[in-house]
Amino acid sequence: MAGLGAFPGLPLLLLVSLLWVSGSGASVWPQPQFLSVAPLGGCLLSAGRFRFGYGGASAVGPGCSVLDQAFLRYWELLFPFGRRQAGKDHSDVPVCPNLLVSVAEPGCDGYPSLDSRENYKLTVSEAQMLLTADTVWGALRGLETFTQLPWRDEYGTFYVNKTDVVDFPRFPHRGLLLDTSRHYLPLSAILETLDAMAYNKFNVFHWHIVDDPSFPYESVAFPDLSRKGAYNPATHVYTPTDVKIVLEHARLRGIRVIPEFDTPGHTQSWGPGVPGLLTPCYAGQKLSGAYGPVNPILNTTYEVMTKFFDEVSLVFPDFYIHLGGDEVDFTCWKSNPDIQEFMQKMGFGTNFTMLESFYIQRLLDIVSSYDKGYVVWQEVFDNEVKVKPETVIHVWKENGGSYQEETARVTKAGYRALLSAPWYLNHISYGQDWVGVYQVEPLAFEGTPEQKELVIGGEACMWGEYVDVTNLTPRLWPRAGAVAERLWSNQTVRDLQDAYVRLADFRCLLLRRGIRAEPLFTGYCDHEYNIF
């Protein structure tokens, strides 16, 4: 079998059984905590008769924006051709009843949070179809599961087998990072990514919105940041209206939006819009004309950050803001005589990590004053910045030997941790690289049970050096689904052969839903040509 060497991560049994997957079989991605599907006792799903509705005991009902719109979306996904859906009725098969959704707690107008419950139960039979959940966010997850259950016969008729599901996420934070600075991503691409995230039960959109190359966020307080820092201030920016659209699109899918404004490094695009914010670099005794990180010794720097993050805290409703704090290059600071004088005055000597900590500490105090929490990259912890106990440390590199050791240190210090180090999906290789992503275990580090409870989840990252709208979707999907299942499903869900079959099937479902997900291996999907 030529080419087997390209797939070293897969067992031989799987390699010799890689057949095409049509997407017609019922399978669920990510794998629920408990799923029982009976071979008999199902019903026919009729576009002309089937509807979503509210259960009589539900604390929410018609007028609930989250579920009303979800019912419309999922009905159209089930029946893309409307009531005239192709198929053939069979008189010997009962027609499925409506799916009734019952939510225990009121609340449809708010935003999801880290503490939001996403558990649900789903019962499907010819006599009753019922989805129950504590919150609307759990109901959304259950609707996604339900719409993955139908399978199609050779006549194009859809059926649902008798099914019982009891489900909840393993981790509360299941995120995806998009970088919109290195390449601007159109609003439509972000919205499509949010749709695909919901299909995978991701619940956090980490918006790495600005960085060195460009500043596409259109600030009301500092309009020159985007006017002078964006690639194009007319076409390559996110207006306040765009941001509101993203926030609402995400909310209706149970997805939190955590913006990242990384400082003091990764800030070259800030400089043109706020003169004096960045540190002037020297070549010997003279100014070189270049600029380094944010200047941490000026009071005006903190005045700018106070005003800017006041705006950010009002625009983005989530409790958390990602403040970055990674990869600060000290070269420019070392060259600047004013910085050198300040260092001596403060007793920092030549330890520039202390200067970085000085800046970060003041920034954290500013953000805290707005009753916001913060996520920071691991360097902030590594450099021993004094942070609040509820701070989330984002592990992205292998300090001291491995990301497992870093996670152990973070949690031993009592901080909550997010894992991204093994999930940089912008890194690609020929073959089935989803396997390595799938085999990661976030809790595989030495530590107490209390430490492991501090790992609140993780994020897949799609950095934008070589990614724009032309290749974003196929590079993300279905590979990001491997991260989604690892963060949602039980720790024991690890069978690669089963995962391959379900993920290939799910990829076909994504194609049917208009998401241009790349193939896992050879074969085809029934609907793959309908979206091109």
XYZ file of C-alpha atoms in Angstrom:
532
model
C 0.000 0.000 0.000
C 2.007 2.975 -1.287
C 2.236 6.060 0.873
C 1.700 4.461 4.286
C 4.813 6.177 5.553
C 2.986 9.480 5.376
C 0.718 8.394 8.241
C 3.007 7.214 11.048
C 0.541 8.194 13.747
C -2.202 5.804 12.662
C -2.396 2.077 13.417
C -2.099 -0.266 10.445
C -5.643 -1.576 10.962
C -6.981 1.903 10.377
C -4.736 2.541 7.399
C -5.935 -0.518 5.515
C -9.593 0.271 6.206
C -9.703 3.904 5.111
C -12.809 3.824 2.952
C -14.886 6.719 1.690
C -17.440 8.079 4.107
C -20.670 9.366 2.659
C -21.866 11.206 5.730
C -25.147 9.278 5.738
C -24.568 7.363 8.951
C -25.578 8.798 12.310
C -22.592 9.834 14.394
C -21.875 12.731 16.723
C -18.855 15.008 16.986
C -17.626 15.696 19.599
C -18.489 12.401 21.276
C -21.152 12.878 24.000
C -20.505 11.700 27.543
C -23.243 9.090 27.135
C -24.802 8.097 23.813
C -27.102 5.146 23.192
C -28.411 4.598 19.660
C -30.807 1.717 19.046
C -30.868 -0.036 15.648
C -34.665 -0.151 15.831
C -37.415 2.136 17.071
C -36.644 5.239 15.016
C -38.801 7.547 12.961
C -38.945 9.417 9.667
C -37.922 13.079 9.752
C -40.384 14.934 7.539
C -39.664 18.490 6.425
C -43.374 19.103 6.032
C -44.235 18.079 9.586
C -41.223 18.468 11.842
C -40.803 21.535 14.042
C -38.861 22.635 17.100
C -40.906 23.854 20.032
C -40.850 24.635 23.735
C -41.825 22.138 26.399
C -44.696 23.034 28.694
C -42.452 23.184 31.773
C -39.758 25.300 30.131
C -38.698 28.486 31.934
C -38.222 30.120 28.524
C -40.571 30.168 25.570
C -41.421 32.017 22.357
C -39.571 35.327 22.320
C -36.352 33.785 23.628
C -33.924 35.193 21.053
C -31.248 32.534 21.569
C -33.542 29.555 20.998
C -35.993 31.134 18.553
C -33.136 31.847 16.182
C -31.475 28.500 16.881
C -34.699 26.728 15.900
C -34.693 28.556 12.560
C -31.007 27.885 11.900
C -31.145 24.210 12.717
C -34.371 23.591 10.836
C -32.744 25.042 7.721
C -29.653 22.906 8.290
C -31.815 19.808 8.560
C -33.903 20.713 5.525
C -31.841 22.935 3.201
C -34.477 22.552 0.450
C -37.310 23.671 2.709
C -40.636 21.886 3.028
C -40.151 20.321 -0.380
C -37.169 18.364 0.919
C -36.451 15.432 -1.386
C -37.329 12.009 -0.070
C -39.912 9.288 -0.052
C -42.383 8.730 2.745
C -42.794 5.169 3.978
C -46.159 4.336 5.497
C -44.621 1.592 7.627
C -42.293 4.029 9.394
C -43.720 6.444 11.980
C -43.144 10.146 11.419
C -41.022 11.845 14.060
C -42.852 14.092 16.496
C -41.690 17.644 17.099
C -38.613 18.140 19.243
C -39.654 19.916 22.442
C -36.987 21.907 24.268
C -37.314 22.549 27.982
C -34.925 24.873 29.829
C -34.907 24.896 33.627
C -33.583 28.431 34.218
C -34.842 31.700 32.720
C -32.459 33.931 30.823
C -32.208 34.557 27.081
C -30.829 38.070 26.779
C -27.468 37.730 28.508
C -24.080 36.484 27.442
C -22.455 33.150 28.254
C -19.652 33.149 30.811
C -16.972 30.827 32.119
C -19.470 29.561 34.702
C -22.318 28.905 32.264
C -23.654 25.356 32.378
C -23.876 23.530 29.055
C -25.280 20.162 30.158
C -28.293 18.670 28.424
C -30.276 15.460 27.992
C -31.792 14.302 24.742
C -34.392 11.585 24.214
C -35.466 10.591 20.706
C -38.118 7.992 19.900
C -41.138 7.562 17.666
C -43.339 8.610 20.575
C -41.424 11.535 22.015
C -38.492 13.795 21.257
C -37.388 15.873 24.225
C -34.342 18.041 24.911
C -33.855 19.296 28.473
C -31.113 21.603 29.740
C -30.386 23.803 32.716
C -29.697 26.844 30.510
C -30.217 28.036 26.962
C -26.496 27.433 26.379
C -26.912 23.752 27.150
C -29.970 23.650 24.913
C -27.834 24.979 22.039
C -25.378 22.123 22.500
C -28.225 19.637 22.532
C -29.697 21.062 19.326
C -26.335 20.600 17.631
C -26.217 16.977 18.746
C -29.770 16.326 17.574
C -29.092 17.709 14.095
C -26.129 15.359 13.711
C -28.272 12.264 14.355
C -30.370 11.986 11.155
C -29.238 9.583 8.451
C -30.418 9.268 4.875
C -31.514 6.277 2.825
C -31.008 5.755 -0.901
C -34.195 7.689 -1.677
C -32.992 10.793 0.144
C -35.354 10.274 3.083
C -34.053 11.173 6.531
C -34.512 9.065 9.660
C -33.544 9.328 13.298
C -32.920 6.191 15.330
C -34.123 5.852 18.878
C -31.440 7.686 20.847
C -30.627 8.711 24.410
C -27.941 11.277 25.198
C -26.672 12.604 28.518
C -23.991 15.164 27.866
C -21.870 17.924 29.347
C -18.433 19.376 28.588
C -15.281 18.135 30.248
C -13.750 21.641 30.317
C -15.614 24.968 30.596
C -13.221 26.917 28.317
C -12.982 25.514 24.765
C -11.541 28.188 22.580
C -10.293 29.104 19.139
C -7.882 31.976 18.484
C -7.983 33.921 15.229
C -5.267 36.426 14.331
C -6.734 39.346 12.363
C -3.636 41.541 12.315
C -1.093 39.693 10.195
C -3.807 39.180 7.607
C -7.124 40.974 7.841
C -10.031 38.532 7.900
C -13.299 39.833 6.431
C -16.276 39.965 8.738
C -17.956 37.175 6.767
C -14.995 34.843 7.447
C -15.219 35.504 11.176
C -18.961 34.839 11.211
C -18.514 31.610 9.259
C -15.825 30.539 11.744
C -18.248 31.205 14.608
C -20.807 28.977 12.870
C -18.276 26.162 12.539
C -17.219 26.642 16.148
C -20.812 26.097 17.265
C -20.992 22.908 15.175
C -17.922 21.683 17.125
C -19.238 22.917 20.503
C -16.425 25.436 20.951
C -17.537 28.213 23.285
C -14.793 30.889 23.277
C -13.659 33.075 20.387
C -10.251 34.481 21.315
C -9.964 37.484 19.017
C -6.288 38.374 18.611
C -7.444 41.504 16.927
C -4.264 43.631 16.669
C -0.510 43.001 16.527
C 2.688 44.460 15.013
C 1.634 44.395 11.342
C -1.727 46.178 11.584
C -4.308 47.693 13.933
C -7.710 46.898 12.398
C -9.778 47.626 15.537
C -11.518 50.979 15.059
C -11.290 52.722 18.412
C -13.655 55.540 19.280
C -11.270 56.930 21.904
C -8.217 56.752 19.614
C -9.437 56.793 15.994
C -5.921 57.329 14.651
C -4.914 53.842 15.816
C -6.780 52.296 12.884
C -6.545 55.314 10.569
C -2.758 55.138 10.683
C -2.198 51.544 11.841
C -4.550 49.463 9.691
C -3.528 48.106 6.304
C -6.321 50.200 4.854
C -8.413 52.453 7.128
C -11.455 52.134 4.873
C -11.506 48.456 3.955
C -9.342 46.607 6.476
C -10.888 47.654 9.777
C -13.512 46.384 12.192
C -15.948 49.198 12.886
C -17.962 49.414 16.111
C -20.886 48.005 14.127
C -18.762 45.078 12.928
C -17.744 44.297 16.497
C -21.379 44.364 17.633
C -22.286 41.975 14.813
C -19.543 39.561 15.906
C -20.613 39.777 19.539
C -24.267 39.075 18.774
C -23.507 36.329 16.253
C -21.346 34.653 18.891
C -23.873 35.149 21.719
C -26.643 33.493 19.738
C -24.378 30.444 19.404
C -23.332 30.355 23.052
C -19.829 31.630 22.278
C -17.929 34.090 24.429
C -15.731 36.713 22.751
C -12.462 37.462 24.541
C -10.486 40.232 22.799
C -6.708 40.352 23.013
C -4.800 43.619 22.977
C -1.212 42.499 23.505
C 1.282 44.877 25.132
C 4.015 45.998 25.751
C 5.434 43.974 22.849
C 3.671 43.268 19.539
C 2.698 46.951 19.399
C 4.404 48.414 16.300
C 1.018 49.152 14.730
C 0.062 51.289 17.748
C 2.920 53.744 17.195
C 1.681 55.809 14.235
C -1.684 56.459 15.875
C -0.380 57.458 19.307
C 2.914 59.335 18.994
C 5.141 58.916 22.042
C 3.648 55.570 23.065
C 6.515 53.411 21.802
C 10.106 53.519 23.018
C 12.591 55.349 20.738
C 15.586 53.114 19.960
C 19.189 54.303 19.929
C 22.229 53.359 17.898
C 25.060 54.337 20.161
C 24.372 57.887 21.337
C 21.924 58.758 18.565
C 18.329 57.935 17.804
C 18.147 55.164 15.230
C 14.696 56.062 13.921
C 13.280 52.720 15.023
C 10.832 52.084 17.846
C 10.552 49.243 20.326
C 7.879 48.127 22.787
C 5.546 50.450 24.654
C 7.505 52.966 26.699
C 6.957 51.868 30.308
C 8.515 54.872 32.059
C 6.109 57.619 30.934
C 2.937 58.603 32.773
C 1.333 59.351 29.407
C 1.613 55.659 28.532
C -0.656 54.730 31.403
C -3.039 57.570 30.611
C -3.432 56.117 27.112
C -3.926 52.585 28.449
C -6.472 53.792 31.004
C -8.562 55.490 28.352
C -8.187 52.700 25.807
C -9.076 49.819 28.116
C -11.976 51.804 29.530
C -13.399 51.671 26.016
C -12.531 47.996 25.535
C -14.151 47.043 28.834
C -17.399 48.678 27.720
C -17.388 47.303 24.167
C -16.690 43.662 25.050
C -19.134 42.231 27.620
C -17.125 39.178 28.719
C -15.559 39.351 32.172
C -12.148 38.519 30.708
C -9.793 40.506 28.504
C -6.622 38.890 27.154
C -3.726 41.264 27.862
C -0.951 39.327 26.134
C 2.411 40.078 27.736
C 4.483 37.723 25.574
C 7.699 37.970 23.562
C 8.940 41.376 24.721
C 12.215 42.226 22.959
C 14.431 44.157 25.382
C 16.930 45.351 22.740
C 15.381 48.788 22.276
C 14.835 49.343 25.989
C 18.505 48.507 26.599
C 19.602 51.086 24.025
C 17.561 53.970 25.417
C 19.403 56.204 27.955
C 16.165 57.383 29.593
C 15.169 53.764 30.173
C 18.630 53.015 31.589
C 18.365 55.939 34.007
C 14.885 54.836 35.108
C 16.159 51.314 35.691
C 18.862 52.549 38.025
C 16.459 54.849 39.851
C 14.048 51.954 40.461
C 16.822 49.578 41.553
C 16.222 47.241 38.617
C 19.890 47.213 37.627
C 20.053 45.505 34.230
C 17.176 43.097 34.846
C 14.735 44.121 32.146
C 12.205 41.498 33.141
C 11.676 43.676 36.232
C 10.891 46.628 33.958
C 8.464 44.494 31.993
C 6.854 43.385 35.252
C 6.604 47.024 36.352
C 4.612 47.843 33.214
C 2.422 44.731 33.336
C 1.609 45.312 36.999
C 0.360 48.809 36.321
C -1.662 47.630 33.320
C -3.288 44.873 35.360
C -4.241 47.393 38.016
C -5.853 49.560 35.337
C -7.896 46.720 33.897
C -8.888 45.497 37.356
C -10.335 48.933 38.117
C -12.990 48.266 35.472
C -14.109 45.096 37.264
C -12.600 42.956 34.530
C -10.583 39.785 34.822
C -7.646 39.039 32.609
C -5.900 36.273 30.746
C -2.159 36.612 30.138
C 0.438 34.628 28.231
C 2.721 32.538 30.397
C 5.662 34.993 30.345
C 3.761 37.176 32.804
C 3.778 34.268 35.253
C 7.337 33.229 34.377
C 8.565 36.763 35.132
C 6.862 36.671 38.538
C 4.472 39.549 37.983
C 2.107 39.911 40.921
C -1.320 39.017 39.539
C -4.771 38.512 41.022
C -5.635 35.003 42.257
C -8.304 34.606 39.573
C -5.849 35.357 36.767
C -5.810 32.820 33.928
C -2.343 31.876 32.654
C -2.233 30.885 28.982
C 0.425 28.226 28.358
C 1.815 28.429 24.842
C 5.448 27.311 24.876
C 7.699 24.751 26.471
C 9.606 26.572 29.165
C 11.790 24.364 31.313
C 11.425 21.296 29.130
C 7.744 20.922 28.274
C 4.363 22.577 28.376
C 3.359 19.892 30.886
C 6.002 21.168 33.303
C 4.853 24.745 32.738
C 1.248 23.755 33.436
C 2.379 22.009 36.605
C 4.180 25.153 37.792
C 1.249 27.432 36.990
C -1.286 25.280 38.813
C 1.059 24.614 41.756
C 1.159 28.377 42.242
C -2.639 28.314 42.450
C -3.490 29.900 39.121
C -5.945 28.650 36.548
C -4.396 27.505 33.288
C -5.343 27.370 29.627
C -3.437 25.117 27.240
C -2.511 26.029 23.670
C 1.101 24.869 23.294
C 0.325 21.629 21.367
C -2.575 23.142 19.408
C -1.029 25.675 17.036
C -3.030 24.711 13.962
C -1.227 27.216 11.742
C 1.590 24.636 11.791
C 0.814 22.050 9.117
C 2.412 18.911 7.771
C 1.635 16.388 5.097
C -0.624 13.625 6.289
C -2.933 13.090 9.220
C -1.619 15.714 11.586
C -4.963 15.814 13.382
C -3.874 12.616 15.146
C -1.183 14.323 17.208
C -3.599 17.090 18.080
C -6.207 14.542 19.123
C -3.836 12.551 21.329
C -2.941 15.482 23.574
C -4.085 15.077 27.173
C -4.375 18.461 28.953
C -4.031 16.875 32.403
C -0.964 14.758 31.622
C 1.341 16.500 34.067
C 2.564 15.755 37.567
C 0.305 17.420 40.064
C -2.374 16.981 42.686
C -6.077 16.586 41.889
C -6.510 20.169 43.094
C -3.940 21.341 40.537
C -5.669 19.539 37.716
C -8.967 21.156 38.596
C -7.283 24.483 37.848
C -6.898 23.579 34.169
C -10.064 25.165 32.802
C -9.515 24.095 29.195
C -7.579 25.184 26.180
C -7.567 26.852 22.804
C -6.654 25.958 19.270
C -4.670 28.800 17.698
C -4.641 29.941 14.098
C -1.922 32.542 13.741
C -2.025 34.569 10.569
C 1.460 34.846 9.100
C 0.509 32.479 6.264
C -3.264 32.414 6.685
C -5.878 34.712 5.207
C -9.429 34.297 3.954
C -8.271 32.074 1.067
C -7.039 29.231 3.266
C -8.449 29.890 6.745
C -11.410 27.512 6.628
C -9.755 24.406 5.131
C -6.739 24.813 7.387
C -8.973 25.014 10.447
C -11.549 22.358 9.721
C -11.870 19.548 10.495
C -8.464 19.660 12.276
C -9.758 22.008 14.977
C -12.453 19.426 15.648
C -9.785 17.183 17.163
C -9.188 19.867 19.799
C -12.930 20.335 20.262
C -13.458 16.662 21.090
C -10.488 16.562 23.431
C -11.925 19.495 25.388
C -15.567 18.348 25.365
C -15.563 14.558 25.559
C -14.624 12.172 28.329
C -10.907 11.584 28.881
C -11.381 7.933 27.891
C -12.522 8.824 24.349
C -9.279 7.984 22.539
C -9.937 5.302 19.941
C -8.254 6.605 16.778
C -10.124 4.323 14.417
C -13.500 5.335 15.807
C -12.411 8.984 15.832
C -11.322 8.799 12.192
C -14.673 7.427 11.037
C -16.670 9.962 13.028
C -14.434 12.906 12.080
C -14.546 12.001 8.387
C -18.322 11.738 8.662
C -18.446 15.072 10.480
C -16.299 16.642 7.769
C -18.963 15.606 5.254
C -21.600 17.235 7.449
C -19.526 20.443 7.519
C -19.433 20.408 3.718
C -23.211 20.019 3.600
C -23.436 23.050 5.862
C -21.221 25.125 3.568
C -17.957 24.884 5.534
C -15.089 24.075 3.159
C -13.365 21.586 5.421
C -10.380 19.767 3.965
C -10.347 15.944 3.614
C -8.713 13.673 6.148
C -7.602 11.147 3.542
C -8.709 9.648 0.229
C -12.406 9.284 -0.556
C -15.341 11.606 -1.123
C -18.522 13.012 0.389
C -21.895 12.905 -1.341
C -22.351 16.663 -1.050
C -18.844 17.950 -1.593
C -19.549 19.444 -5.009
C -22.610 21.409 -3.934
C -20.637 24.176 -2.251
C -18.268 25.058 -5.099
